[in-house]
GROMACS .gro file of C-alpha atoms in nm:
model
  458
    1MET     CA    1   3.076 -12.831  -5.376
    2ASP     CA    2   2.759 -12.919  -5.187
    3GLY     CA    3   2.475 -12.673  -5.189
    4ILE     CA    4   2.549 -12.491  -5.516
    5ALA     CA    5   2.222 -12.585  -5.682
    6GLY     CA    6   2.026 -12.517  -5.364
    7GLU     CA    7   2.182 -12.175  -5.315
    8PHE     CA    8   2.118 -12.066  -5.674
    9THR     CA    9   1.759 -12.187  -5.641
   10ARG     CA   10   1.700 -12.019  -5.305
   11VAL     CA   11   1.871 -11.681  -5.355
   12PRO     CA   12   1.710 -11.432  -5.600
   13ILE     CA   13   1.963 -11.277  -5.836
   14THR     CA   14   1.970 -10.987  -6.082
   15ILE     CA   15   2.141 -11.035  -6.419
   16TYR     CA   16   2.363 -10.735  -6.501
   17GLY     CA   17   2.499 -10.852  -6.833
   18VAL     CA   18   2.522 -11.138  -7.081
   19HIS     CA   19   2.827 -11.125  -7.305
   20LEU     CA   20   2.950 -11.339  -7.592
   21LEU     CA   21   3.329 -11.346  -7.553
   22ILE     CA   22   3.541 -11.409  -7.860
   23LEU     CA   23   3.910 -11.383  -7.774
   24GLN     CA   24   4.192 -11.427  -8.022
   25ALA     CA   25   4.464 -11.688  -7.971
   26GLY     CA   26   4.728 -11.570  -7.726
   27THR     CA   27   4.506 -11.302  -7.572
   28VAL     CA   28   4.572 -11.210  -7.208
   29THR     CA   29   4.294 -11.004  -7.050
   30LYS     CA   30   4.403 -10.720  -6.822
   31GLU     CA   31   4.080 -10.548  -6.714
   32HIS     CA   32   4.054 -10.727  -6.380
   33LYS     CA   33   4.423 -10.802  -6.327
   34GLU     CA   34   4.456 -10.504  -6.091
   35ARG     CA   35   4.090 -10.401  -6.048
   36PRO     CA   36   3.857 -10.648  -5.873
   37THR     CA   37   3.548 -10.778  -6.050
   38GLN     CA   38   3.232 -10.577  -5.983
   39HIS     CA   39   2.990 -10.868  -6.030
   40CYS     CA   40   2.975 -11.241  -5.984
   41GLY     CA   41   3.017 -11.423  -6.313
   42LEU     CA   42   2.937 -11.757  -6.476
   43LEU     CA   43   3.169 -11.827  -6.770
   44PHE     CA   44   3.077 -12.112  -7.005
   45THR     CA   45   3.320 -12.227  -7.275
   46LEU     CA   46   3.172 -12.296  -7.619
   47ARG     CA   47   3.497 -12.360  -7.809
   48GLY     CA   48   3.871 -12.323  -7.768
   49GLN     CA   49   4.074 -12.346  -7.451
   50ALA     CA   50   4.197 -12.092  -7.198
   51GLY     CA   51   4.341 -12.070  -6.850
   52ILE     CA   52   4.165 -11.850  -6.596
   53ARG     CA   53   4.340 -11.717  -6.289
   54ILE     CA   54   4.106 -11.609  -6.007
   55ASP     CA   55   4.320 -11.468  -5.728
   56ASP     CA   56   4.565 -11.756  -5.664
   57ALA     CA   57   4.366 -12.040  -5.822
   58TYR     CA   58   4.390 -12.153  -6.185
   59TYR     CA   59   4.115 -12.318  -6.385
   60GLU     CA   60   4.148 -12.474  -6.729
   61MET     CA   61   3.858 -12.386  -6.958
   62LYS     CA   62   3.746 -12.611  -7.242
   63PRO     CA   63   3.410 -12.683  -7.409
   64GLY     CA   64   3.177 -12.830  -7.151
   65LYS     CA   65   3.323 -12.651  -6.848
   66MET     CA   66   3.183 -12.362  -6.646
   67VAL     CA   67   3.381 -12.147  -6.402
   68HIS     CA   68   3.219 -11.923  -6.141
   69CYS     CA   69   3.404 -11.605  -6.044
   70ALA     CA   70   3.296 -11.439  -5.723
   71TYR     CA   71   3.259 -11.065  -5.668
   72GLY     CA   72   3.569 -10.863  -5.580
   73ARG     CA   73   3.829 -11.104  -5.724
   74MET     CA   74   4.134 -11.044  -5.940
   75LEU     CA   75   4.087 -11.224  -6.271
   76GLU     CA   76   4.304 -11.296  -6.573
   77ILE     CA   77   4.224 -11.503  -6.883
   78ARG     CA   78   4.502 -11.649  -7.099
   79VAL     CA   79   4.385 -11.791  -7.430
   80ASP     CA   80   4.571 -12.089  -7.575
   81ALA     CA   81   4.675 -12.145  -7.937
   82GLU     CA   82   4.327 -12.116  -8.089
   83GLU     CA   83   4.042 -11.867  -8.068
   84PHE     CA   84   3.829 -11.886  -7.753
   85GLU     CA   85   3.452 -11.842  -7.747
   86GLY     CA   86   3.250 -11.831  -7.430
   87VAL     CA   87   2.941 -11.684  -7.269
   88LEU     CA   88   2.969 -11.472  -6.955
   89ILE     CA   89   2.664 -11.414  -6.734
   90GLN     CA   90   2.718 -11.135  -6.478
   91TYR     CA   91   2.492 -11.126  -6.173
   92LEU     CA   92   2.455 -11.020  -5.810
   93PRO     CA   93   2.209 -11.124  -5.540
   94ASP     CA   94   1.901 -10.902  -5.534
   95GLU     CA   95   1.999 -10.784  -5.186
   96GLY     CA   96   2.331 -10.652  -5.315
   97THR     CA   97   2.692 -10.748  -5.257
   98GLY     CA   98   2.653 -10.734  -4.880
   99ALA     CA   99   2.445 -11.052  -4.898
  100LEU     CA  100   2.740 -11.249  -5.035
  101ALA     CA  101   2.906 -11.264  -4.693
  102GLY     CA  102   2.637 -11.508  -4.581
  103LEU     CA  103   2.646 -11.727  -4.893
  104ARG     CA  104   2.880 -12.026  -4.909
  105CYS     CA  105   2.884 -12.080  -5.286
  106MET     CA  106   2.816 -11.750  -5.461
  107SER     CA  107   3.093 -11.587  -5.255
  108VAL     CA  108   3.372 -11.815  -5.383
  109PRO     CA  109   3.513 -11.934  -5.717
  110PHE     CA  110   3.427 -12.287  -5.828
  111GLU     CA  111   3.398 -12.492  -6.144
  112LEU     CA  112   3.143 -12.737  -6.283
  113GLU     CA  113   3.166 -12.970  -6.581
  114PRO     CA  114   2.825 -13.024  -6.741
  115GLY     CA  115   2.996 -13.150  -7.058
  116ALA     CA  116   2.970 -13.039  -7.422
  117ASP     CA  117   2.590 -13.051  -7.429
  118GLU     CA  118   2.430 -12.911  -7.746
  119GLU     CA  119   2.106 -12.818  -7.571
  120LEU     CA  120   2.300 -12.620  -7.312
  121PHE     CA  121   2.504 -12.448  -7.584
  122GLU     CA  122   2.182 -12.360  -7.768
  123LEU     CA  123   2.035 -12.205  -7.453
  124LEU     CA  124   2.351 -11.999  -7.405
  125ARG     CA  125   2.346 -11.870  -7.764
  126LYS     CA  126   1.976 -11.787  -7.730
  127LEU     CA  127   2.052 -11.600  -7.409
  128CYS     CA  128   2.315 -11.389  -7.588
  129LEU     CA  129   2.073 -11.311  -7.871
  130ILE     CA  130   1.784 -11.207  -7.646
  131SER     CA  131   2.008 -10.992  -7.425
  132ARG     CA  132   2.074 -10.763  -7.723
  133GLN     CA  133   1.704 -10.695  -7.790
  134PRO     CA  134   1.587 -10.350  -7.662
  135VAL     CA  135   1.234 -10.454  -7.561
  136PRO     CA  136   1.059 -10.423  -7.223
  137THR     CA  137   1.027 -10.799  -7.175
  138THR     CA  138   1.397 -10.868  -7.232
  139ALA     CA  139   1.491 -10.875  -6.863
  140LEU     CA  140   1.216 -11.127  -6.786
  141LYS     CA  141   1.321 -11.354  -7.072
  142ILE     CA  142   1.687 -11.331  -6.969
  143GLY     CA  143   1.594 -11.438  -6.618
  144GLU     CA  144   1.388 -11.732  -6.743
  145ILE     CA  145   1.655 -11.860  -6.981
  146THR     CA  146   1.932 -11.811  -6.724
  147GLN     CA  147   1.735 -12.029  -6.483
  148ARG     CA  148   1.704 -12.297  -6.753
  149VAL     CA  149   2.078 -12.273  -6.820
  150MET     CA  150   2.159 -12.320  -6.452
  151ASN     CA  151   1.911 -12.604  -6.404
  152ARG     CA  152   2.060 -12.795  -6.696
  153THR     CA  153   2.414 -12.721  -6.581
  154PHE     CA  154   2.342 -12.857  -6.234
  155ARG     CA  155   2.164 -13.163  -6.371
  156LEU     CA  156   2.443 -13.248  -6.615
  157SER     CA  157   2.707 -13.186  -6.348
  158ARG     CA  158   2.531 -13.441  -6.125
  159LEU     CA  159   2.520 -13.230  -5.809
  160GLU     CA  160   2.355 -13.496  -5.595
  161PRO     CA  161   2.412 -13.528  -5.219
  162LYS     CA  162   2.728 -13.721  -5.131
  163ASN     CA  163   2.799 -13.965  -4.853
  164PRO     CA  164   3.047 -13.862  -4.577
  165SER     CA  165   3.349 -14.028  -4.740
  166GLU     CA  166   3.279 -13.851  -5.071
  167VAL     CA  167   3.241 -13.519  -4.889
  168ARG     CA  168   3.576 -13.581  -4.717
  169ASP     CA  169   3.740 -13.663  -5.049
  170ASP     CA  170   3.595 -13.348  -5.204
  171ARG     CA  171   3.728 -13.141  -4.915
  172ARG     CA  172   4.074 -13.288  -4.959
  173ARG     CA  173   4.070 -13.229  -5.337
  174ARG     CA  174   3.962 -12.868  -5.292
  175GLY     CA  175   4.242 -12.803  -5.047
  176ASP     CA  176   4.027 -12.684  -4.755
  177VAL     CA  177   4.283 -12.617  -4.483
  178THR     CA  178   4.341 -12.383  -4.191
  179ILE     CA  179   4.665 -12.274  -4.029
  180ASP     CA  180   4.546 -12.386  -3.686
  181ALA     CA  181   4.458 -12.734  -3.815
  182LEU     CA  182   4.797 -12.774  -3.984
  183ALA     CA  183   4.987 -12.653  -3.678
  184ASP     CA  184   4.793 -12.894  -3.457
  185LEU     CA  185   4.850 -13.184  -3.698
  186PHE     CA  186   5.228 -13.142  -3.718
  187ASN     CA  187   5.248 -13.079  -3.345
  188LYS     CA  188   5.069 -13.397  -3.233
  189THR     CA  189   5.165 -13.641  -3.514
  190ALA     CA  190   5.505 -13.808  -3.536
  191PHE     CA  191   5.678 -13.759  -3.872
  192VAL     CA  192   6.018 -13.792  -4.038
  193VAL     CA  193   6.178 -13.544  -4.280
  194GLU     CA  194   6.314 -13.736  -4.577
  195ASP     CA  195   6.435 -13.569  -4.900
  196VAL     CA  196   6.529 -13.202  -4.928
  197MET     CA  197   6.603 -13.079  -5.280
  198ARG     CA  198   6.659 -12.751  -5.460
  199MET     CA  199   6.545 -12.776  -5.821
  200SER     CA  200   6.506 -12.562  -6.132
  201ILE     CA  201   6.294 -12.597  -6.446
  202PRO     CA  202   6.402 -12.380  -6.742
  203PRO     CA  203   6.147 -12.214  -6.974
  204GLY     CA  204   6.009 -12.450  -7.235
  205GLN     CA  205   6.043 -12.757  -7.013
  206GLN     CA  206   5.795 -12.904  -6.768
  207LEU     CA  207   5.706 -13.192  -6.539
  208GLU     CA  208   5.415 -13.372  -6.703
  209ARG     CA  209   5.178 -13.593  -6.501
  210TYR     CA  210   5.445 -13.659  -6.242
  211ARG     CA  211   5.339 -13.898  -5.965
  212LEU     CA  212   5.439 -13.766  -5.624
  213PRO     CA  213   5.638 -14.035  -5.443
  214LYS     CA  214   5.584 -13.884  -5.095
  215CYS     CA  215   5.400 -13.607  -4.915
  216GLY     CA  216   5.582 -13.279  -4.944
  217PHE     CA  217   5.592 -12.902  -4.957
  218LEU     CA  218   5.715 -12.708  -5.259
  219PHE     CA  219   5.853 -12.361  -5.175
  220ALA     CA  220   5.880 -12.124  -5.475
  221VAL     CA  221   6.207 -11.927  -5.471
  222ARG     CA  222   6.239 -11.761  -5.812
  223GLY     CA  223   6.026 -11.727  -6.125
  224GLU     CA  224   5.665 -11.833  -6.171
  225ALA     CA  225   5.495 -12.161  -6.259
  226ARG     CA  226   5.157 -12.328  -6.288
  227MET     CA  227   5.115 -12.642  -6.079
  228SER     CA  228   4.825 -12.855  -6.203
  229PHE     CA  229   4.641 -13.135  -6.027
  230PRO     CA  230   4.350 -13.316  -6.196
  231GLU     CA  231   4.095 -13.109  -6.003
  232ARG     CA  232   4.269 -12.772  -5.970
  233ASP     CA  233   4.559 -12.552  -6.081
  234TYR     CA  234   4.774 -12.320  -5.870
  235ARG     CA  235   4.991 -12.022  -5.958
  236LEU     CA  236   5.329 -12.041  -5.783
  237GLU     CA  237   5.566 -11.749  -5.727
  238PRO     CA  238   5.810 -11.642  -5.453
  239GLY     CA  239   5.620 -11.621  -5.127
  240VAL     CA  240   5.388 -11.911  -5.217
  241LEU     CA  241   5.420 -12.277  -5.121
  242CYS     CA  242   5.217 -12.577  -5.232
  243HIS     CA  243   5.154 -12.909  -5.058
  244GLY     CA  244   5.095 -13.238  -5.234
  245SER     CA  245   5.029 -13.590  -5.102
  246ASP     CA  246   5.192 -13.915  -5.203
  247GLY     CA  247   5.038 -14.080  -5.508
  248GLU     CA  248   4.885 -13.762  -5.651
  249ARG     CA  249   4.966 -13.672  -6.010
  250MET     CA  250   5.063 -13.319  -6.098
  251SER     CA  251   5.220 -13.113  -6.376
  252LEU     CA  252   5.456 -12.820  -6.324
  253VAL     CA  253   5.499 -12.566  -6.605
  254PRO     CA  254   5.715 -12.249  -6.583
  255VAL     CA  255   5.536 -11.927  -6.678
  256GLY     CA  256   5.731 -11.654  -6.855
  257ALA     CA  257   6.091 -11.634  -6.974
  258GLU     CA  258   6.256 -11.709  -6.638
  259SER     CA  259   6.347 -12.047  -6.492
  260PHE     CA  260   6.133 -12.162  -6.202
  261GLU     CA  261   6.343 -12.244  -5.894
  262TYR     CA  262   6.208 -12.411  -5.585
  263TYR     CA  263   6.279 -12.625  -5.280
  264VAL     CA  264   6.099 -12.954  -5.218
  265VAL     CA  265   6.081 -13.100  -4.868
  266HIS     CA  266   5.944 -13.455  -4.850
  267TYR     CA  267   5.820 -13.594  -4.520
  268ARG     CA  268   5.649 -13.909  -4.395
  269PHE     CA  269   5.408 -13.958  -4.107
  270CYS     CA  270   5.520 -14.245  -3.888
  271GLU     CA  271   5.162 -14.374  -3.879
  272ARG     CA  272   4.894 -14.302  -4.139
  273HIS     CA  273   4.553 -14.320  -3.977
  274GLU     CA  274   4.206 -14.182  -4.039
  275ALA     CA  275   4.262 -13.866  -3.834
  276VAL     CA  276   4.555 -13.767  -4.056
  277GLU     CA  277   4.354 -13.839  -4.371
  278GLU     CA  278   4.070 -13.625  -4.234
  279GLU     CA  279   4.284 -13.325  -4.139
  280LEU     CA  280   4.534 -13.310  -4.425
  281PRO     CA  281   4.398 -13.209  -4.767
  282GLY     CA  282   4.577 -13.366  -5.060
  283HIS     CA  283   4.692 -13.040  -5.216
  284PHE     CA  284   4.668 -12.677  -5.110
  285THR     CA  285   4.868 -12.355  -5.113
  286LEU     CA  286   4.977 -12.114  -4.842
  287ARG     CA  287   5.089 -11.755  -4.896
  288PRO     CA  288   5.330 -11.642  -4.626
  289GLY     CA  289   5.466 -11.381  -4.868
  290PRO     CA  290   5.837 -11.318  -4.938
  291GLN     CA  291   6.018 -11.403  -4.612
  292PRO     CA  292   6.402 -11.376  -4.611
  293ARG     CA  293   6.413 -11.573  -4.285
  294LEU     CA  294   6.219 -11.856  -4.450
  295ILE     CA  295   6.465 -11.874  -4.741
  296GLU     CA  296   6.755 -11.879  -4.495
  297LEU     CA  297   6.602 -12.172  -4.306
  298LEU     CA  298   6.541 -12.362  -4.632
  299GLU     CA  299   6.903 -12.314  -4.734
  300ARG     CA  300   7.019 -12.444  -4.395
  301LEU     CA  301   6.784 -12.743  -4.421
  302HIS     CA  302   6.912 -12.822  -4.771
  303TYR     CA  303   7.271 -12.810  -4.648
  304THR     CA  304   7.199 -13.010  -4.332
  305ALA     CA  305   7.015 -13.287  -4.520
  306VAL     CA  306   7.333 -13.408  -4.692
  307MET     CA  307   7.552 -13.403  -4.381
  308PRO     CA  308   7.658 -13.737  -4.232
  309GLY     CA  309   7.605 -13.822  -3.868
  310LYS     CA  310   7.337 -13.945  -3.633
  311LEU     CA  311   7.221 -13.594  -3.547
  312THR     CA  312   7.123 -13.515  -3.906
  313SER     CA  313   6.767 -13.650  -3.875
  314PHE     CA  314   6.714 -13.455  -3.555
  315ARG     CA  315   6.848 -13.132  -3.710
  316LYS     CA  316   6.635 -13.181  -4.023
  317LYS     CA  317   6.319 -13.213  -3.817
  318GLU     CA  318   6.416 -12.916  -3.600
  319LEU     CA  319   6.474 -12.693  -3.904
  320PHE     CA  320   6.160 -12.818  -4.079
  321LEU     CA  321   5.949 -12.731  -3.774
  322ALA     CA  322   6.112 -12.387  -3.770
  323ILE     CA  323   6.020 -12.347  -4.139
  324LEU     CA  324   5.660 -12.447  -4.069
  325GLY     CA  325   5.653 -12.212  -3.772
  326GLU     CA  326   5.775 -11.919  -3.982
  327THR     CA  327   5.526 -12.006  -4.255
  328PHE     CA  328   5.226 -12.038  -4.025
  329ALA     CA  329   5.315 -11.720  -3.834
  330ALA     CA  330   5.355 -11.523  -4.157
  331CYS     CA  331   5.021 -11.650  -4.289
  332GLN     CA  332   4.848 -11.559  -3.964
  333SER     CA  333   5.011 -11.216  -3.972
  334VAL     CA  334   4.882 -11.151  -4.321
  335ARG     CA  335   4.531 -11.238  -4.210
  336TYR     CA  336   4.507 -11.115  -3.854
  337GLY     CA  337   4.816 -10.910  -3.767
  338PRO     CA  338   4.756 -10.610  -3.537
  339ASP     CA  339   4.913 -10.370  -3.785
  340GLN     CA  340   4.672 -10.482  -4.055
  341LEU     CA  341   4.372 -10.457  -3.821
  342GLU     CA  342   4.473 -10.105  -3.725
  343ALA     CA  343   4.502 -10.020  -4.095
  344ILE     CA  344   4.145 -10.140  -4.153
  345GLU     CA  345   4.025  -9.929  -3.861
  346ARG     CA  346   4.207  -9.626  -4.003
  347ALA     CA  347   4.051  -9.689  -4.344
  348ILE     CA  348   3.703  -9.700  -4.190
  349GLY     CA  349   3.771  -9.376  -4.005
  350TYR     CA  350   3.889  -9.217  -4.329
  351ILE     CA  351   3.571  -9.330  -4.508
  352HIS     CA  352   3.355  -9.181  -4.233
  353VAL     CA  353   3.527  -8.843  -4.275
  354HIS     CA  354   3.570  -8.835  -4.654
  355TYR     CA  355   3.261  -9.023  -4.776
  356ALA     CA  356   3.143  -8.715  -4.967
  357GLU     CA  357   3.461  -8.714  -5.176
  358PRO     CA  358   3.549  -8.947  -5.465
  359LEU     CA  359   3.687  -9.263  -5.304
  360THR     CA  360   3.855  -9.544  -5.495
  361LEU     CA  361   3.981  -9.881  -5.382
  362GLU     CA  362   4.328  -9.786  -5.505
  363GLU     CA  363   4.330  -9.471  -5.291
  364LEU     CA  364   4.210  -9.650  -4.977
  365ALA     CA  365   4.475  -9.921  -5.020
  366ARG     CA  366   4.753  -9.669  -5.091
  367LEU     CA  367   4.672  -9.467  -4.779
  368GLN     CA  368   4.726  -9.780  -4.569
  369GLY     CA  369   5.045  -9.881  -4.751
  370MET     CA  370   4.894 -10.198  -4.897
  371SER     CA  371   4.835 -10.345  -5.237
  372VAL     CA  372   4.477 -10.338  -5.364
  373ARG     CA  373   4.454 -10.716  -5.335
  374GLN     CA  374   4.585 -10.732  -4.978
  375PHE     CA  375   4.371 -10.441  -4.858
  376SER     CA  376   4.054 -10.577  -5.017
  377TYR     CA  377   4.119 -10.924  -4.873
  378LEU     CA  378   4.189 -10.802  -4.519
  379PHE     CA  379   3.894 -10.562  -4.518
  380HIS     CA  380   3.653 -10.835  -4.631
  381LYS     CA  381   3.805 -11.088  -4.391
  382ASN     CA  382   3.752 -10.862  -4.089
  383ILE     CA  383   3.447 -10.654  -4.179
  384GLY     CA  384   3.255 -10.905  -4.390
  385ILE     CA  385   3.208 -10.692  -4.703
  386ARG     CA  386   3.435 -10.537  -4.967
  387PRO     CA  387   3.571 -10.184  -4.907
  388ILE     CA  388   3.373 -10.015  -5.183
  389ASP     CA  389   3.054 -10.186  -5.066
  390TYR     CA  390   3.122 -10.045  -4.721
  391VAL     CA  391   3.162  -9.698  -4.875
  392ILE     CA  392   2.830  -9.738  -5.057
  393GLN     CA  393   2.647  -9.862  -4.748
  394TYR     CA  394   2.784  -9.579  -4.537
  395ARG     CA  395   2.683  -9.321  -4.798
  396ILE     CA  396   2.334  -9.469  -4.824
  397GLY     CA  397   2.303  -9.459  -4.446
  398ARG     CA  398   2.400  -9.092  -4.438
  399ALA     CA  399   2.159  -9.017  -4.723
  400LYS     CA  400   1.874  -9.181  -4.531
  401GLU     CA  401   1.950  -8.961  -4.231
  402ILE     CA  402   1.951  -8.645  -4.445
  403LEU     CA  403   1.629  -8.746  -4.620
  404ALA     CA  404   1.459  -8.796  -4.285
  405MET     CA  405   1.577  -8.465  -4.139
  406SER     CA  406   1.564  -8.220  -4.431
  407ARG     CA  407   1.377  -8.117  -4.743
  408LYS     CA  408   1.682  -8.071  -4.960
  409PRO     CA  409   1.650  -8.168  -5.329
  410ILE     CA  410   1.752  -8.523  -5.412
  411GLY     CA  411   2.034  -8.398  -5.635
  412GLU     CA  412   2.180  -8.192  -5.352
  413ILE     CA  413   2.167  -8.486  -5.113
  414ALA     CA  414   2.335  -8.705  -5.374
  415ALA     CA  415   2.625  -8.460  -5.400
  416GLN     CA  416   2.643  -8.431  -5.022
  417VAL     CA  417   2.708  -8.806  -4.988
  418GLY     CA  418   2.954  -8.837  -5.276
  419TYR     CA  419   2.747  -8.889  -5.593
  420ASP     CA  420   2.772  -8.631  -5.871
  421ASP     CA  421   2.506  -8.808  -6.078
  422PRO     CA  422   2.163  -8.796  -5.906
  423GLN     CA  423   2.024  -9.068  -6.133
  424TYR     CA  424   2.305  -9.306  -6.040
  425PHE     CA  425   2.255  -9.218  -5.674
  426SER     CA  426   1.885  -9.300  -5.700
  427ARG     CA  427   1.956  -9.637  -5.863
  428ILE     CA  428   2.212  -9.728  -5.596
  429PHE     CA  429   1.979  -9.610  -5.320
  430LYS     CA  430   1.689  -9.820  -5.446
  431ARG     CA  431   1.911 -10.125  -5.502
  432HIS     CA  432   2.018 -10.118  -5.137
  433THR     CA  433   1.696 -10.007  -4.968
  434GLY     CA  434   1.419 -10.117  -5.203
  435LEU     CA  435   1.288  -9.759  -5.214
  436SER     CA  436   1.364  -9.455  -5.424
  437PRO     CA  437   1.497  -9.154  -5.231
  438ARG     CA  438   1.160  -8.981  -5.274
  439GLU     CA  439   0.974  -9.285  -5.136
  440ALA     CA  440   1.214  -9.310  -4.842
  441ARG     CA  441   1.158  -8.943  -4.764
  442MET     CA  442   0.780  -8.978  -4.775
  443MET     CA  443   0.795  -9.270  -4.532
  444THR     CA  444   0.996  -9.066  -4.280
  445GLN     CA  445   0.821  -8.733  -4.347
  446PRO     CA  446   0.463  -8.836  -4.432
  447GLU     CA  447   0.319  -8.510  -4.314
  448THR     CA  448   0.512  -8.304  -4.564
  449GLY     CA  449   0.352  -8.467  -4.868
  450VAL     CA  450   0.546  -8.293  -5.146
  451ASN     CA  451   0.872  -8.126  -5.046
  452ASN     CA  452   0.941  -7.761  -5.124
  453HIS     CA  453   1.233  -7.843  -5.351
  454PRO     CA  454   1.114  -8.118  -5.586
  455SER     CA  455   1.370  -8.316  -5.780
  456PHE     CA  456   1.267  -8.485  -6.103
  457ILE     CA  457   1.573  -8.711  -6.104
  458GLU     CA  458   1.498  -9.023  -5.906
   0.00000   0.00000   0.00000
C-alpha cells in the first residue's frame, strides 16, 4: 500500500496504550467481536501464530508480521495450537477520529512483513517495559521509541515507490473493486459461462493450495469457511461471494462443525486484453447478504448447465447475468439504499434531540432496525465519521455554545451535554478543540475574567 510510511510520518499521533499480549493456545478473543475498536492498532507478532479477522478480511499472524487495525472495526483473534505473544500499540491521530476520514492508510486495515528482526523485537519489548513506568517522561519516550519501531518496520518492509505495473498488480492482489466497474466490465466484455458446480467440504477436510483453472465466483450457501490466497484471507458465509482468477492458488478450510456448501460458476472472457486485466482484481469479495432470489437463480443455473441442447449456453449466460444483476443491486442497496439513508437521517435527528442522554452504538443501531456493524458502516459511508464520533462532536459543539452564552459551572455544562463525569468531559473537550472548557469560555467571554460559578474540575 503506497503512502503508508509517508502518512505515518506526516500525521501526528497520540499513543493511548502499549500492551504485551500473551494468549493461550486455542484462545478466541471476544471483546471486539460485537463492539467496534475504539482506537487504531498496530499488532506485531513476537512468537506463535494466530488468525485475525478484521470485519470481513482475515490475516495470518506469525513472527515478523504486523497487522494494522483501523478505528471502528470488528475484530477477532483466533490463536493456533501454541501460545501467542505480540505487542499491540493503540493510537489515534492528534486531531481525533474525525481526521481518519481524510487519511488513506490509517483508516483501513493492512499488513506489513518486516520479518523476524531481532532489533525490531528488542525495540518492541523496550516499548512495553517503558510504558509501565509511572514517570512524567514516559509519554515522550513512548513516542520516540514508537517512531523508531515504525521507521524500522517501514524500512524492513521495503516500502519504496513502485512503477505503474507494480501498482496495478498490488491493486489486483488487494481486491480493489467497485460495483460500477464490475457491472461495466461484464456489460461491455464478451464472455462465456463454462462450469457450474455445487460442492461441499465436510469439517476436518480442506482444499490446500488449489490452483484455480479458470476465473470464477464462489457463492457461499451454508456453513462458514476461510478462503486463503497468498496475500490475503477471506471469511465466507451465506450472503458472501468470492471471486478468483485463473492461475491463482488458494486454500479453502471449513470453520466450525458444519460442512461448507457453495456454488462455483466458472467463466471465460472471449478476449483477454489489458483493459480487462486493469479492471478485474484477481480476488475480492462482495456481500449482497442473504438473498433467497439469488439462491433460486443459482439452483436454476446449476440445473440448466447440465441440460443438452443448443440453447443451453444462451440460457447459462442469461441466468448468470441475472445472478450478477441481483448481486450488484443487493450490494448497492446495502451501501446506498434509500431506506438506509433515511435511517441514518433519523439517527442524526435522534442524536440532536437526545444528546444529553446516555447514547450507545447498540441503541442507535437497534432504533433503526440494523445490526451494529451495518449501522456503523452505513453511517460512516454517508457521513464520513463513526456514529459515536458524531455524538461526541455534536455534544462538544453544544457545549461550546453554552460556554459562550452562559456562566454555568463546567460540571453543570458537562451534565447538560451528556457527560456525568466533568473530568472526562474536559479531557474530551480539549482533545477535540485544543482548549480546556475554561480556556474556551475565556476566549468567548474575555470581559468576564473569572466566572461567578468556578469549577475546579477541568
